[in-house]
């Protein structure tokens, strides 16, 4: 099952499923926000029994398009949670944009499924709750994020205490060499030009602010149980080394590859089995020179903001995430400047970062809503 089937990760997941073939992976259900045409064509190709749209306005159109096909169409009140609870599927790929996948992820965990998470916002906003729910119900949480997939591959066979540090690699984004003033005034068109990866709009802006890496530090903390202070970031413009794991004995392990999300997707789907791929391969003799440098937290304050929210715990990471989603939305609509994204997130953390303890879904969703409203109101009155 793929939640967010028509987006960048969703379509690449279907490409992996197509290559694996029906003997190894079958699609039970697919969802999209509102791209009915693509969703219906995917459902037909892969024989999905259920499809859903989260933008209910498109529900009647979806149902009319599928009339007589036998495919069950859903929309309305939280269709993702209903899909994620279906007993017919054993694996759920969560690839919806932003924190919208939170309730569905928890439902998939309660059903004891394998949950392959591309939507890192879910683990940022509610990592403690998601990991606890997964543990209690025998669900597996596997990463689709390339850095976390790299770490996951490196630590197979390790005891948790064997890991001393994680070093997440970051491309540095399109503004790696820009001055602070240039970055402040960057336009959406500038920020959407990612140097090494082709991705959805929100994550591409997060890569330009480095908030993506800040969110990934929190994501890695929950996935691998490593303390936040033992998770570092290193800028690596070539995006060939997908992350490092430093072992307690000092060995530094890494996974290398060309930037193509279909490999981490396949690894999450087929683990612990390995299957062939016909993806382009990295040849050691053609790697050339790889460079690594410290991130500049003055020019990229998002890293410090994420660390601050992660250390504060409770609802602070949910506030960070929601404020960032709202601020990135405002930036893409031309309503705030690029430098404003981190200023809005910092202001939201100051105002709401310690509102409550963040142990329940209700507390997290309330903090999320408040932070979005706070940022939207700031943008409107600026
Ligand atoms: Mg990543």
Short mmCIF file of C-alpha atoms and ligand atoms in Angstrom, two decimals:
data_model
loop_
_atom_site.label_atom_id
_atom_site.label_comp_id
_atom_site.label_asym_id
_atom_site.label_seq_id
_atom_site.Cartn_x
_atom_site.Cartn_y
_atom_site.Cartn_z
CA UNK A 1 0.00 0.00 0.00
CA UNK A 2 1.30 3.46 -0.87
CA UNK A 3 0.00 6.59 0.86
CA UNK A 4 1.00 9.44 -1.45
CA UNK A 5 1.21 7.35 -4.62
CA UNK A 6 1.28 10.19 -7.15
CA UNK A 7 4.15 12.16 -5.59
CA UNK A 8 7.87 11.78 -6.22
CA UNK A 9 8.47 8.87 -3.77
CA UNK A 10 5.08 7.29 -4.60
CA UNK A 11 5.75 7.07 -8.34
CA UNK A 12 9.30 5.80 -7.73
CA UNK A 13 7.92 3.15 -5.33
CA UNK A 14 5.56 1.97 -8.06
CA UNK A 15 8.52 1.82 -10.43
CA UNK A 16 10.32 -0.45 -7.94
CA UNK A 17 7.18 -2.62 -7.59
CA UNK A 18 6.89 -2.82 -11.39
CA UNK A 19 10.52 -4.01 -11.63
CA UNK A 20 10.16 -6.49 -8.75
CA UNK A 21 7.13 -8.02 -10.47
CA UNK A 22 3.86 -9.37 -9.07
CA UNK A 23 5.54 -12.43 -7.54
CA UNK A 24 7.44 -10.24 -5.09
CA UNK A 25 5.18 -7.22 -4.46
CA UNK A 26 1.50 -6.56 -4.96
CA UNK A 27 -0.36 -3.28 -4.59
CA UNK A 28 -3.50 -3.43 -2.43
CA UNK A 29 -4.25 0.28 -2.01
CA UNK A 30 -3.09 3.68 -3.23
CA UNK A 31 -3.85 7.22 -2.15
CA UNK A 32 -3.28 10.71 -3.53
CA UNK A 33 -4.25 14.23 -2.51
CA UNK A 34 -6.15 15.20 -5.65
CA UNK A 35 -4.41 13.81 -8.75
CA UNK A 36 -7.31 11.53 -9.73
CA UNK A 37 -6.15 10.93 -13.30
CA UNK A 38 -2.76 9.52 -12.30
CA UNK A 39 -4.17 7.65 -9.28
CA UNK A 40 -6.75 5.86 -11.44
CA UNK A 41 -4.19 4.93 -14.06
CA UNK A 42 -1.89 3.56 -11.31
CA UNK A 43 -4.77 1.60 -9.75
CA UNK A 44 -5.56 0.04 -13.14
CA UNK A 45 -1.96 -0.86 -13.92
CA UNK A 46 -1.23 -2.40 -10.50
CA UNK A 47 -4.67 -3.88 -9.78
CA UNK A 48 -5.25 -1.95 -6.54
CA UNK A 49 -8.46 -2.92 -4.74
CA UNK A 50 -8.78 0.39 -2.86
CA UNK A 51 -7.94 3.99 -3.73
CA UNK A 52 -8.51 7.19 -1.80
CA UNK A 53 -8.09 10.94 -2.14
CA UNK A 54 -7.40 13.11 0.91
CA UNK A 55 -8.84 16.24 -0.72
CA UNK A 56 -12.52 15.26 -0.35
CA UNK A 57 -13.57 17.67 -3.10
CA UNK A 58 -12.12 15.17 -5.58
CA UNK A 59 -13.93 12.17 -4.06
CA UNK A 60 -17.03 12.20 -6.31
CA UNK A 61 -14.82 12.56 -9.40
CA UNK A 62 -12.72 9.58 -8.24
CA UNK A 63 -15.82 7.47 -7.68
CA UNK A 64 -17.31 8.42 -11.04
CA UNK A 65 -14.06 7.62 -12.86
CA UNK A 66 -13.90 4.17 -11.23
CA UNK A 67 -17.61 3.35 -11.67
CA UNK A 68 -18.06 -0.30 -12.66
CA UNK A 69 -14.36 -1.17 -12.20
CA UNK A 70 -14.78 -2.94 -8.84
CA UNK A 71 -12.13 -0.70 -7.24
CA UNK A 72 -13.34 0.76 -3.92
CA UNK A 73 -12.95 4.55 -3.73
CA UNK A 74 -12.62 6.41 -0.44
CA UNK A 75 -12.45 10.01 0.72
CA UNK A 76 -13.96 12.11 3.51
CA UNK A 77 -13.00 11.61 7.13
CA UNK A 78 -9.35 10.52 7.34
CA UNK A 79 -9.26 7.97 4.48
CA UNK A 80 -5.52 7.34 5.02
CA UNK A 81 -6.11 5.94 8.50
CA UNK A 82 -8.82 3.63 7.13
CA UNK A 83 -6.50 2.43 4.36
CA UNK A 84 -3.56 1.96 6.76
CA UNK A 85 -5.73 -0.29 8.97
CA UNK A 86 -6.75 -2.65 6.11
CA UNK A 87 -5.77 -6.21 7.02
CA UNK A 88 -5.09 -7.09 3.34
CA UNK A 89 -1.76 -5.22 3.21
CA UNK A 90 1.37 -6.16 5.18
CA UNK A 91 3.46 -3.14 4.15
CA UNK A 92 2.56 0.55 4.12
CA UNK A 93 4.75 3.12 2.36
CA UNK A 94 4.11 6.53 3.96
CA UNK A 95 5.01 9.12 1.32
CA UNK A 96 2.46 11.90 1.85
CA UNK A 97 3.79 15.46 2.08
CA UNK A 98 4.37 16.66 5.63
CA UNK A 99 2.76 15.70 8.93
CA UNK A 100 -0.54 14.73 7.24
CA UNK A 101 0.50 11.06 7.45
CA UNK A 102 0.78 10.95 11.22
CA UNK A 103 -2.55 9.35 12.18
CA UNK A 104 -2.24 6.85 9.31
CA UNK A 105 1.29 5.88 10.40
CA UNK A 106 0.02 5.19 13.91
CA UNK A 107 -2.84 3.12 12.48
CA UNK A 108 -0.36 1.07 10.40
CA UNK A 109 1.75 0.56 13.54
CA UNK A 110 -1.29 -0.59 15.54
CA UNK A 111 -1.99 -3.14 12.75
CA UNK A 112 1.53 -4.54 13.18
CA UNK A 113 2.59 -3.82 9.61
CA UNK A 114 5.94 -3.01 8.07
CA UNK A 115 5.86 0.78 7.81
CA UNK A 116 8.32 2.25 5.30
CA UNK A 117 8.64 5.92 6.12
CA UNK A 118 9.53 8.49 3.50
CA UNK A 119 7.61 11.21 5.34
CA UNK A 120 10.24 12.15 7.94
CA UNK A 121 7.87 14.80 9.38
CA UNK A 122 5.93 11.95 11.00
CA UNK A 123 8.97 10.87 13.05
CA UNK A 124 9.96 14.46 13.79
CA UNK A 125 6.55 15.43 15.13
CA UNK A 126 5.74 12.20 16.95
CA UNK A 127 8.84 10.00 17.03
CA UNK A 128 8.36 8.79 20.61
CA UNK A 129 4.71 7.90 20.03
CA UNK A 130 5.33 6.21 16.67
CA UNK A 131 8.25 4.10 17.94
CA UNK A 132 6.35 3.11 21.10
CA UNK A 133 3.21 2.17 19.12
CA UNK A 134 5.31 0.15 16.67
CA UNK A 135 7.13 -1.65 19.47
CA UNK A 136 3.92 -2.51 21.33
CA UNK A 137 2.26 -3.94 18.23
CA UNK A 138 5.17 -5.71 16.56
CA UNK A 139 5.28 -3.23 13.67
CA UNK A 140 8.57 -2.58 11.87
CA UNK A 141 9.61 0.97 11.00
CA UNK A 142 12.01 1.07 8.04
CA UNK A 143 13.50 4.23 6.56
CA UNK A 144 13.16 5.33 2.94
CA UNK A 145 15.19 8.52 3.48
CA UNK A 146 18.55 7.91 1.72
CA UNK A 147 20.75 8.87 4.70
CA UNK A 148 18.78 6.70 7.09
CA UNK A 149 18.71 3.83 4.63
CA UNK A 150 22.52 4.11 4.46
CA UNK A 151 22.77 3.92 8.25
CA UNK A 152 20.27 1.05 8.33
CA UNK A 153 22.42 -0.87 5.83
CA UNK A 154 25.64 -0.18 7.77
CA UNK A 155 24.31 -1.33 11.15
CA UNK A 156 22.88 -4.71 10.15
CA UNK A 157 24.20 -7.23 12.68
CA UNK A 158 25.23 -4.54 15.22
CA UNK A 159 24.03 -4.30 18.80
CA UNK A 160 22.56 -0.86 19.66
CA UNK A 161 25.51 -0.12 21.98
CA UNK A 162 27.99 -0.68 19.12
CA UNK A 163 27.15 2.69 17.52
CA UNK A 164 29.20 5.64 18.85
CA UNK A 165 28.10 8.37 16.42
CA UNK A 166 26.12 8.96 13.26
CA UNK A 167 27.32 11.45 10.64
CA UNK A 168 24.52 12.45 8.26
CA UNK A 169 25.73 13.78 4.93
CA UNK A 170 24.10 16.88 3.41
CA UNK A 171 24.55 18.12 -0.16
CA UNK A 172 24.52 21.68 1.19
CA UNK A 173 21.71 22.61 -1.21
CA UNK A 174 21.77 25.31 -3.91
CA UNK A 175 23.01 28.04 -1.51
CA UNK A 176 26.05 26.22 -0.12
CA UNK A 177 28.44 28.86 -1.47
CA UNK A 178 26.11 31.87 -1.22
CA UNK A 179 26.63 34.72 1.26
CA UNK A 180 24.21 35.33 4.08
CA UNK A 181 22.67 38.35 2.28
CA UNK A 182 22.24 36.43 -0.97
CA UNK A 183 20.54 33.58 0.91
CA UNK A 184 18.19 36.01 2.71
CA UNK A 185 16.94 37.31 -0.63
CA UNK A 186 16.73 33.97 -2.51
CA UNK A 187 13.59 33.40 -4.61
CA UNK A 188 11.52 30.20 -4.85
CA UNK A 189 13.02 29.59 -8.32
CA UNK A 190 16.56 29.77 -6.82
CA UNK A 191 15.65 27.47 -3.95
CA UNK A 192 13.95 24.88 -6.17
CA UNK A 193 17.21 24.21 -8.10
CA UNK A 194 18.62 21.32 -6.07
CA UNK A 195 22.15 20.39 -7.20
CA UNK A 196 21.97 16.58 -6.89
CA UNK A 197 18.47 15.23 -6.13
CA UNK A 198 15.14 15.69 -7.94
CA UNK A 199 12.41 15.79 -5.30
CA UNK A 200 9.06 17.33 -4.32
CA UNK A 201 8.78 21.11 -3.67
CA UNK A 202 8.63 21.08 0.13
CA UNK A 203 11.69 18.88 0.66
CA UNK A 204 13.64 20.85 -1.96
CA UNK A 205 13.08 24.09 -0.01
CA UNK A 206 13.99 22.22 3.21
CA UNK A 207 17.23 21.17 1.52
CA UNK A 208 17.99 24.79 0.66
CA UNK A 209 17.49 25.97 4.28
CA UNK A 210 19.17 22.76 5.60
CA UNK A 211 16.01 22.27 7.69
CA UNK A 212 15.77 18.92 5.88
CA UNK A 213 19.01 17.86 7.58
CA UNK A 214 17.82 19.22 10.91
CA UNK A 215 14.64 17.13 10.58
CA UNK A 216 16.79 14.14 9.60
CA UNK A 217 18.87 14.45 12.79
CA UNK A 218 15.66 14.07 14.82
CA UNK A 219 14.47 11.28 12.50
CA UNK A 220 17.75 9.36 12.99
CA UNK A 221 17.50 9.76 16.76
CA UNK A 222 14.14 7.96 16.79
CA UNK A 223 14.94 5.34 14.15
CA UNK A 224 18.25 4.21 15.63
CA UNK A 225 17.98 5.20 19.31
CA UNK A 226 21.17 7.29 19.12
CA UNK A 227 21.26 10.40 21.37
CA UNK A 228 20.87 13.72 19.52
CA UNK A 229 24.28 14.91 20.74
CA UNK A 230 25.87 11.89 19.00
CA UNK A 231 24.38 12.73 15.59
CA UNK A 232 26.44 15.11 13.46
CA UNK A 233 26.02 16.63 10.01
CA UNK A 234 28.73 16.89 7.37
CA UNK A 235 28.33 18.75 4.09
CA UNK A 236 29.22 16.54 1.12
CA UNK A 237 28.30 18.30 -2.14
CA UNK A 238 28.68 15.22 -4.39
CA UNK A 239 25.91 13.25 -2.56
CA UNK A 240 27.77 9.96 -3.15
CA UNK A 241 28.34 8.96 0.50
CA UNK A 242 24.81 8.69 1.90
CA UNK A 243 25.92 8.78 5.58
CA UNK A 244 28.52 7.39 7.99
CA UNK A 245 28.24 5.25 11.09
CA UNK A 246 31.09 5.51 13.61
CA UNK A 247 31.37 2.34 15.69
CA UNK A 248 32.47 2.20 19.33
CA UNK A 249 35.80 0.70 18.17
CA UNK A 250 36.41 3.70 15.86
CA UNK A 251 35.57 2.01 12.55
CA UNK A 252 33.78 4.39 10.21
CA UNK A 253 31.27 2.66 7.89
CA UNK A 254 29.52 4.30 4.96
CA UNK A 255 27.17 3.39 2.14
CA UNK A 256 27.88 4.93 -1.27
CA UNK A 257 25.73 5.14 -4.35
CA UNK A 258 24.34 7.31 -7.11
CA UNK A 259 21.52 9.57 -5.93
CA UNK A 260 18.47 7.45 -6.83
CA UNK A 261 15.69 6.88 -4.30
CA UNK A 262 14.63 3.62 -5.90
CA UNK A 263 17.44 1.77 -4.10
CA UNK A 264 16.44 2.84 -0.55
CA UNK A 265 12.81 2.17 -1.49
CA UNK A 266 13.59 -1.37 -2.67
CA UNK A 267 15.74 -2.07 0.40
CA UNK A 268 12.85 -1.05 2.69
CA UNK A 269 10.35 -3.16 0.74
CA UNK A 270 12.41 -6.36 0.44
CA UNK A 271 14.49 -6.33 3.68
CA UNK A 272 16.10 -8.63 4.76
CA UNK A 273 16.21 -10.05 1.20
CA UNK A 274 18.31 -8.48 -1.54
CA UNK A 275 16.95 -8.40 -5.09
CA UNK A 276 18.59 -7.45 -8.38
CA UNK A 277 18.06 -3.99 -9.78
CA UNK A 278 18.86 -2.49 -13.16
CA UNK A 279 19.55 0.91 -11.61
CA UNK A 280 22.67 2.80 -12.76
CA UNK A 281 25.69 1.66 -10.73
CA UNK A 282 28.47 3.63 -9.13
CA UNK A 283 31.88 2.48 -10.42
CA UNK A 284 34.67 3.03 -7.87
CA UNK A 285 37.13 4.13 -10.56
CA UNK A 286 34.69 6.84 -11.69
CA UNK A 287 33.87 8.32 -8.28
CA UNK A 288 36.53 11.03 -8.58
CA UNK A 289 37.12 13.25 -5.57
CA UNK A 290 34.75 13.41 -2.65
CA UNK A 291 34.79 16.42 -0.34
CA UNK A 292 33.43 16.94 3.16
CA UNK A 293 33.10 20.14 5.20
CA UNK A 294 31.49 21.42 8.40
CA UNK A 295 28.05 23.02 7.92
CA UNK A 296 27.92 26.80 8.53
CA UNK A 297 25.21 27.22 11.16
CA UNK A 298 25.32 31.04 10.90
CA UNK A 299 24.23 31.01 7.28
CA UNK A 300 21.95 28.01 7.86
CA UNK A 301 20.26 28.53 11.25
CA UNK A 302 17.76 25.70 10.62
CA UNK A 303 20.22 23.10 11.89
CA UNK A 304 20.48 24.82 15.28
CA UNK A 305 16.71 25.30 15.47
CA UNK A 306 16.10 21.60 14.85
CA UNK A 307 18.67 20.61 17.45
CA UNK A 308 17.12 23.02 19.95
CA UNK A 309 13.64 21.54 19.33
CA UNK A 310 14.95 17.97 19.53
CA UNK A 311 16.73 18.63 22.83
CA UNK A 312 13.66 20.39 24.28
CA UNK A 313 11.54 17.32 23.44
CA UNK A 314 7.82 17.24 24.18
CA UNK A 315 5.87 19.04 21.46
CA UNK A 316 8.81 21.26 20.43
CA UNK A 317 9.75 19.10 17.39
CA UNK A 318 6.08 19.10 16.31
CA UNK A 319 6.05 22.90 16.59
CA UNK A 320 9.31 23.11 14.63
CA UNK A 321 7.92 20.89 11.91
CA UNK A 322 4.50 22.54 11.61
CA UNK A 323 5.93 26.07 11.69
CA UNK A 324 8.41 25.06 8.99
CA UNK A 325 5.70 23.55 6.78
CA UNK A 326 3.60 26.71 7.09
CA UNK A 327 6.59 28.99 6.51
CA UNK A 328 7.76 27.00 3.46
CA UNK A 329 4.18 27.20 2.11
CA UNK A 330 4.26 30.99 2.62
CA UNK A 331 7.62 31.24 0.88
CA UNK A 332 6.49 29.19 -2.13
CA UNK A 333 3.44 31.47 -2.43
CA UNK A 334 5.73 34.53 -2.42
CA UNK A 335 4.37 35.78 0.91
CA UNK A 336 7.58 35.64 2.94
CA UNK A 337 11.23 35.83 1.97
CA UNK A 338 13.68 32.94 2.24
CA UNK A 339 15.33 34.30 5.41
CA UNK A 340 11.85 34.58 6.91
CA UNK A 341 11.40 30.80 6.99
CA UNK A 342 13.85 30.28 9.87
CA UNK A 343 12.79 33.50 11.64
CA UNK A 344 9.17 32.28 11.65
CA UNK A 345 10.19 28.83 12.93
CA UNK A 346 12.28 30.40 15.73
CA UNK A 347 9.40 32.68 16.73
CA UNK A 348 6.98 29.71 16.79
CA UNK A 349 9.38 27.74 19.03
CA UNK A 350 9.68 30.75 21.37
CA UNK A 351 5.88 31.08 21.56
CA UNK A 352 4.72 27.45 21.67
CA UNK A 353 7.75 25.14 22.05
CA UNK A 354 6.93 24.07 25.60
CA UNK A 355 3.13 24.03 25.50
CA UNK A 356 2.61 20.47 26.80
CA UNK A 357 4.33 17.12 27.15
CA UNK A 358 3.65 15.78 23.62
CA UNK A 359 3.00 12.18 24.62
CA UNK A 360 -0.41 11.86 22.97
CA UNK A 361 -1.53 12.28 19.37
CA UNK A 362 -4.01 14.93 20.54
CA UNK A 363 -1.28 17.03 22.21
CA UNK A 364 0.92 16.75 19.12
CA UNK A 365 -1.89 17.66 16.71
CA UNK A 366 -2.91 20.60 18.93
CA UNK A 367 0.67 21.90 18.97
CA UNK A 368 0.90 21.39 15.21
CA UNK A 369 -2.29 23.38 14.63
CA UNK A 370 -1.25 26.21 16.94
CA UNK A 371 2.17 26.55 15.31
CA UNK A 372 0.65 26.66 11.81
CA UNK A 373 -1.88 29.28 12.87
CA UNK A 374 0.89 31.30 14.55
CA UNK A 375 3.04 31.33 11.40
CA UNK A 376 0.10 32.05 9.08
CA UNK A 377 -0.96 34.96 11.25
CA UNK A 378 2.62 36.33 11.38
CA UNK A 379 2.86 36.14 7.59
CA UNK A 380 -0.50 37.88 7.11
CA UNK A 381 0.28 40.73 9.50
CA UNK A 382 3.89 41.25 8.37
MG1 LIG B 1 17.38 12.53 3.10
#
